[in-house]
């Protein structure tokens, strides 16, 4: 298992977890982090660039040959697109 974090000094993971440094807008870091990855669990922050983070990450995952993506979205994103956070999640789901 590999996790991506901006600050490894703050990361506390169990033994055996590989830590990769970077963020979801750091294309080179994502490419390195995706090397050999088959499944991605994507949880991105609720920020102004949340959609950009998701789309960049998902496109680079596809480029790297990631086979499966588990995306932490919101329930009913497709039914509440007038809520900006839900619209972003729905866009990323699509």
Coordinates of C-alpha atoms in Angstrom, one line a residue:
X1 CA 0.0 0.0 0.0
X2 CA 1.2 3.5 -0.9
X3 CA -0.2 6.8 0.3
X4 CA 0.4 10.2 -1.1
X5 CA 0.9 13.1 1.4
X6 CA 2.1 16.6 1.2
X7 CA 4.1 16.3 4.4
X8 CA 5.5 12.9 5.3
X9 CA 6.7 14.3 8.7
X10 CA 3.0 14.6 9.7
X11 CA 2.1 11.2 8.3
X12 CA 1.8 8.3 10.7
X13 CA 1.0 5.0 9.0
X14 CA 1.4 1.4 10.1
X15 CA 4.6 -0.5 9.2
X16 CA 4.6 -1.6 5.6
X17 CA 2.8 1.5 4.2
X18 CA 4.9 3.2 1.6
X19 CA 4.7 7.0 1.8
X20 CA 5.0 9.1 -1.4
X21 CA 5.4 12.9 -1.2
X22 CA 3.4 15.3 -3.3
X23 CA -0.1 16.6 -3.8
X24 CA -2.9 16.1 -6.3
X25 CA -1.7 19.0 -8.5
X26 CA 1.9 17.7 -8.7
X27 CA 1.9 15.8 -11.9
X28 CA 5.4 14.4 -11.5
X29 CA 4.7 13.2 -7.9
X30 CA 1.4 11.6 -9.1
X31 CA 3.2 9.8 -11.9
X32 CA 5.8 8.4 -9.5
X33 CA 3.1 7.5 -6.9
X34 CA 1.0 5.6 -9.5
X35 CA 3.9 3.4 -10.7
X36 CA 2.8 -0.2 -10.2
X37 CA -0.6 0.8 -8.7
X38 CA -3.7 -1.3 -9.7
X39 CA -6.3 0.3 -7.4
X40 CA -6.6 4.0 -6.4
X41 CA -8.7 5.2 -3.4
X42 CA -9.2 8.9 -4.1
X43 CA -10.2 11.3 -1.3
X44 CA -9.5 14.9 -2.3
X45 CA -9.9 18.0 -0.2
X46 CA -12.9 20.3 -0.4
X47 CA -11.2 23.3 -1.9
X48 CA -11.6 25.8 -4.7
X49 CA -9.6 23.5 -7.0
X50 CA -11.2 20.3 -5.9
X51 CA -12.5 19.5 -9.4
X52 CA -9.1 20.2 -10.9
X53 CA -7.4 17.9 -8.3
X54 CA -9.9 15.1 -9.2
X55 CA -9.6 15.4 -13.0
X56 CA -5.8 15.6 -12.9
X57 CA -5.6 12.6 -10.6
X58 CA -8.0 10.5 -12.5
X59 CA -6.4 11.3 -15.9
X60 CA -2.9 10.4 -14.6
X61 CA -4.3 7.3 -13.0
X62 CA -5.7 6.2 -16.4
X63 CA -2.4 7.1 -18.1
X64 CA -0.6 4.9 -15.5
X65 CA -2.8 2.0 -16.2
X66 CA -4.6 2.0 -12.8
X67 CA -7.4 -0.6 -13.2
X68 CA -9.8 0.4 -10.4
X69 CA -10.8 3.7 -8.8
X70 CA -12.7 4.0 -5.5
X71 CA -13.8 7.6 -5.3
X72 CA -15.1 9.1 -2.0
X73 CA -18.0 11.2 -3.3
X74 CA -21.2 12.2 -1.7
X75 CA -24.6 10.5 -1.7
X76 CA -26.9 11.8 -4.4
X77 CA -24.4 14.0 -6.1
X78 CA -26.3 13.7 -9.3
X79 CA -29.5 15.0 -7.7
X80 CA -28.0 18.1 -6.0
X81 CA -25.8 19.7 -8.6
X82 CA -26.9 23.1 -7.5
X83 CA -24.7 22.6 -4.5
X84 CA -21.2 23.4 -5.7
X85 CA -19.5 20.6 -3.7
X86 CA -22.0 18.1 -5.0
X87 CA -21.6 19.4 -8.6
X88 CA -17.8 18.9 -8.3
X89 CA -18.3 15.3 -7.0
X90 CA -20.8 14.5 -9.8
X91 CA -18.4 15.9 -12.4
X92 CA -15.6 13.8 -11.1
X93 CA -17.8 10.7 -11.0
X94 CA -18.7 11.1 -14.6

